[in-house]
Coordinates of C-alpha atoms in Angstrom, one line a residue:
M151 CA 50.0 431.3 60.5
K152 CA 53.3 432.9 59.6
N153 CA 56.2 432.1 62.0
Y154 CA 58.4 435.2 61.9
F155 CA 61.1 433.7 63.6
D156 CA 61.6 430.6 61.5
L157 CA 65.3 429.7 60.9
T158 CA 64.8 426.4 59.2
D159 CA 67.9 425.5 56.9
R160 CA 69.7 428.7 58.0
V161 CA 73.3 427.9 59.3
A162 CA 74.3 429.8 62.5
L163 CA 78.0 429.9 63.5
V164 CA 78.4 430.7 67.5
T165 CA 81.7 431.4 68.8
G166 CA 82.6 430.6 72.5
C167 CA 80.2 427.8 72.2
S168 CA 81.7 425.5 74.8
T169 CA 79.7 426.7 77.9
G170 CA 77.5 429.4 79.3
L171 CA 75.7 432.1 77.0
G172 CA 77.2 430.6 73.7
V173 CA 75.5 427.2 74.2
Q174 CA 72.3 428.8 75.5
M175 CA 72.0 431.1 72.2
A176 CA 73.0 428.0 70.1
K177 CA 70.0 426.1 71.6
A178 CA 67.7 429.0 71.1
L179 CA 68.5 429.1 67.3
A180 CA 68.4 425.4 67.1
S181 CA 64.9 425.5 68.6
Q182 CA 63.9 427.6 65.5
G183 CA 65.2 425.1 63.1
A184 CA 68.8 426.5 62.5
N185 CA 71.6 424.3 61.8
I186 CA 74.5 425.2 64.1
V187 CA 78.3 425.3 64.2
C188 CA 79.6 425.3 67.8
L189 CA 83.1 427.0 67.7
A190 CA 85.6 427.2 70.5
R191 CA 89.1 426.0 71.5
R192 CA 88.2 422.8 73.3
K193 CA 87.6 420.2 70.8
E194 CA 85.7 417.7 73.2
K195 CA 83.3 420.6 74.3
V196 CA 82.2 421.7 70.8
E197 CA 81.7 418.2 69.6
E198 CA 79.6 417.4 72.7
N199 CA 77.5 420.4 72.5
A200 CA 77.0 419.6 68.6
A201 CA 75.9 416.1 69.3
M202 CA 73.4 417.4 72.1
L203 CA 72.1 419.8 69.6
E204 CA 71.4 417.2 66.8
K205 CA 69.8 414.9 69.4
E206 CA 67.6 417.5 71.1
Y207 CA 66.5 419.7 68.3
G208 CA 66.9 417.4 65.2
V209 CA 69.1 419.9 63.5
K210 CA 72.5 419.5 61.8
A211 CA 75.2 420.6 64.0
I212 CA 79.1 420.4 63.9
G213 CA 81.9 421.4 66.3
V214 CA 84.9 423.3 64.8
V215 CA 87.9 424.1 66.8
C216 CA 89.3 427.7 66.4
D217 CA 91.2 430.3 68.3
V218 CA 89.6 433.7 67.4
T219 CA 92.9 435.4 68.3
D220 CA 94.8 433.6 65.6
T221 CA 94.1 434.8 62.0
E222 CA 95.1 431.5 60.5
S223 CA 93.0 429.6 62.7
V224 CA 89.9 431.7 62.0
E225 CA 90.4 431.6 58.3
A226 CA 90.8 427.8 58.3
A227 CA 87.7 427.6 60.6
V228 CA 85.5 429.5 58.3
D229 CA 86.7 427.5 55.2
E230 CA 85.9 424.3 56.9
V231 CA 82.3 425.4 57.8
V232 CA 81.7 426.6 54.3
A233 CA 83.0 423.4 53.1
K234 CA 80.8 421.3 55.4
M235 CA 77.6 423.4 55.8
G236 CA 77.6 425.1 52.3
R237 CA 76.8 428.5 53.8
I238 CA 76.9 430.8 56.8
D239 CA 73.9 432.9 57.3
I240 CA 74.3 434.0 61.0
L241 CA 77.2 434.7 63.1
I242 CA 77.2 435.1 66.7
N243 CA 80.4 436.5 68.1
N244 CA 80.2 435.4 71.6
A245 CA 83.8 434.4 72.4
G246 CA 85.1 436.4 75.1
T247 CA 87.1 436.7 78.4
G248 CA 87.2 439.1 81.5
A249 CA 90.3 440.4 83.4
V250 CA 89.1 441.7 86.8
A251 CA 91.7 443.9 88.8
P252 CA 92.3 447.6 89.7
A253 CA 93.3 449.5 86.8
E254 CA 96.5 450.6 88.2
Q255 CA 97.6 446.9 88.7
I256 CA 96.5 445.6 85.2
S257 CA 99.4 444.5 83.2
D258 CA 100.0 445.3 79.6
A259 CA 99.6 441.6 78.8
Q260 CA 96.2 441.4 80.6
F261 CA 95.0 444.7 78.7
Q262 CA 96.3 443.1 75.3
N263 CA 94.8 439.8 75.8
E264 CA 91.4 441.3 76.5
L265 CA 91.6 443.2 73.2
D266 CA 92.9 440.3 71.3
I267 CA 90.0 438.0 72.3
D268 CA 87.0 440.4 72.8
L269 CA 87.5 443.0 70.3
F270 CA 90.1 441.8 67.6
G271 CA 88.7 438.2 67.6
T272 CA 85.3 439.7 67.1
F273 CA 86.7 441.5 64.0
K274 CA 88.6 438.6 62.7
M275 CA 85.5 436.3 62.7
A276 CA 83.4 439.0 61.3
R277 CA 86.0 439.7 58.4
A278 CA 86.4 436.0 57.6
V279 CA 82.6 435.3 57.5
A280 CA 81.6 438.3 55.6
N281 CA 84.4 437.5 53.0
K282 CA 84.0 433.9 52.5
A283 CA 80.2 433.6 53.1
M284 CA 77.9 436.6 53.5
I285 CA 79.2 439.0 50.9
P286 CA 79.2 436.4 48.1
A287 CA 75.6 435.4 49.1
G288 CA 74.2 439.0 49.6
Y289 CA 72.9 438.1 52.8
G290 CA 74.0 437.8 56.6
R291 CA 73.0 438.4 60.2
I292 CA 76.0 439.2 62.4
I293 CA 75.2 439.5 66.3
N294 CA 78.3 440.8 68.3
I295 CA 78.0 440.0 72.0
A296 CA 79.1 443.1 73.7
S297 CA 78.3 443.8 77.2
M298 CA 76.4 446.7 79.3
Y299 CA 80.0 447.2 80.4
G300 CA 80.7 448.4 77.1
L301 CA 78.2 451.3 77.7
V302 CA 79.0 452.2 81.2
G303 CA 81.5 451.9 84.0
N304 CA 80.9 450.0 87.3
K305 CA 82.0 450.0 90.8
I306 CA 81.5 446.4 91.8
A307 CA 84.2 444.6 89.6
P308 CA 87.2 446.9 88.2
A309 CA 87.6 445.6 84.7
S310 CA 88.9 448.4 82.6
P311 CA 90.3 446.2 79.8
Y312 CA 86.9 444.6 79.5
H313 CA 85.1 447.9 79.4
A314 CA 87.5 449.3 76.7
A315 CA 87.1 446.1 74.6
K316 CA 83.4 445.8 74.9
G317 CA 83.1 449.4 74.1
G318 CA 85.1 448.8 71.1
V319 CA 82.8 445.9 70.0
V320 CA 79.9 448.4 70.4
N321 CA 81.2 450.8 68.0
L322 CA 82.8 448.3 65.8
T323 CA 79.3 447.0 65.4
R324 CA 78.0 450.5 64.1
A325 CA 81.0 450.7 61.6
L326 CA 80.4 447.3 60.2
A327 CA 76.6 447.9 59.9
C328 CA 77.3 451.0 57.9
E329 CA 79.9 449.4 55.6
W330 CA 78.0 446.1 55.1
G331 CA 74.3 447.1 55.3
E332 CA 74.2 447.6 51.4
K333 CA 75.8 444.1 50.9
G334 CA 72.6 442.6 52.7
I335 CA 74.4 442.0 55.8
N336 CA 72.8 443.3 59.2
V337 CA 75.3 443.9 62.0
N338 CA 73.8 444.3 65.5
A339 CA 75.1 443.9 69.1
I340 CA 73.5 442.6 72.4
C341 CA 75.0 443.8 75.5
P342 CA 74.1 441.5 78.3
G343 CA 74.0 442.3 81.8
Y344 CA 74.5 440.0 84.8
F345 CA 73.5 436.5 83.6
E346 CA 73.4 433.3 85.3
T347 CA 75.9 430.7 83.9
P348 CA 77.9 427.9 85.3
L349 CA 80.8 430.2 86.0
T350 CA 78.6 433.0 87.4
K351 CA 75.9 431.5 89.5
E352 CA 77.7 430.9 92.6
T353 CA 78.8 434.6 92.8
L354 CA 75.5 435.9 91.7
D355 CA 73.8 433.9 94.4
T356 CA 75.7 435.5 97.2
E357 CA 74.0 438.0 99.7
F358 CA 76.5 440.7 98.6
F359 CA 75.4 440.5 95.0
Q360 CA 71.7 440.1 95.9
N361 CA 71.7 443.5 97.7
Y362 CA 73.7 445.1 94.9
A363 CA 71.0 443.9 92.5
R364 CA 68.3 445.6 94.4
T365 CA 70.2 448.8 94.5
M366 CA 71.5 448.8 90.9
I367 CA 69.2 446.7 88.9
P368 CA 65.5 448.1 88.3
L369 CA 64.3 444.5 88.0
S370 CA 66.2 443.7 91.4
R371 CA 67.8 440.4 90.0
Y372 CA 70.1 438.8 87.5
G373 CA 69.2 437.5 84.2
K374 CA 68.0 433.9 84.0
E375 CA 69.0 431.1 81.7
G376 CA 66.9 431.7 78.4
E377 CA 66.2 435.4 79.0
L378 CA 68.8 436.3 76.2
D379 CA 67.5 433.8 73.7
T380 CA 64.6 436.0 72.2
A381 CA 66.8 438.8 71.2
A382 CA 69.3 436.4 69.5
I383 CA 66.4 434.7 67.7
F384 CA 65.0 438.1 66.6
L385 CA 68.2 439.4 65.3
S386 CA 68.9 436.2 63.6
S387 CA 65.6 435.9 61.9
P388 CA 63.8 437.5 58.8
A389 CA 61.8 439.4 61.3
S390 CA 64.7 442.0 61.7
T391 CA 65.2 442.8 58.1
Y392 CA 65.3 446.6 58.8
V393 CA 67.4 446.3 62.2
N394 CA 70.9 447.4 61.5
G395 CA 73.5 449.1 63.8
V396 CA 71.5 448.6 66.8
I397 CA 73.0 448.2 70.3
L398 CA 70.4 446.3 72.5
P399 CA 71.1 446.2 76.3
I400 CA 69.5 443.2 78.2
D401 CA 70.3 444.1 81.5
G402 CA 67.1 444.4 83.6
G403 CA 67.6 448.2 83.4
Y404 CA 71.0 448.6 84.7
T405 CA 72.0 451.1 81.9
A406 CA 68.8 452.9 82.4
L407 CA 70.0 454.2 85.8

């Protein structure tokens, strides 16, 4: 029986792979046989996560230190990955941050930082991986992790820089899909809604958020660990050959309201 989602021997580079959704998606791809590059700023975390993936899934995994806002760091990191792994088939652009404050109180530095990490960092990684690995190979899968907040506004947590940056990621995805599709590179975006991570669980479990979820999310709850996995696997796999430039909300229906 054919396994449409087999990623054996593929190499997947996951940014922001120190905690949270990055690690969850790395596990998901490893479960399908992909070799994993855990990339983030904290050396001890990426090396710890790489060791965990090798032990639990029997794949090859390495940790690479990189600051996605620093062009030289990005270029050097991608060179290191190509040297050690020989290829990069899949890039998950997951590194991100989030400034929460009323728009009238947001500083220039906060807004710039958000754009530098979430939007410009996403572009820098995509550019380097495309140039050094995917265009030469004539094959690639790039998955940009945007946000449902890149599609709509919100009234629970003022975060205008985040909305702006993730909205930029959404249309950057479409632009790169149009440019690189003929080069064998499929570029798509996932727009997660509220998801449980070690950083968000305490907030999401409050009575205030539970009431908000019942009002604003058609499924009346936040996303649980693992509920993003199948989308990442699908968009990384041979099963998504003709899927390009797609913006996929995984938000329990939040953006349907």
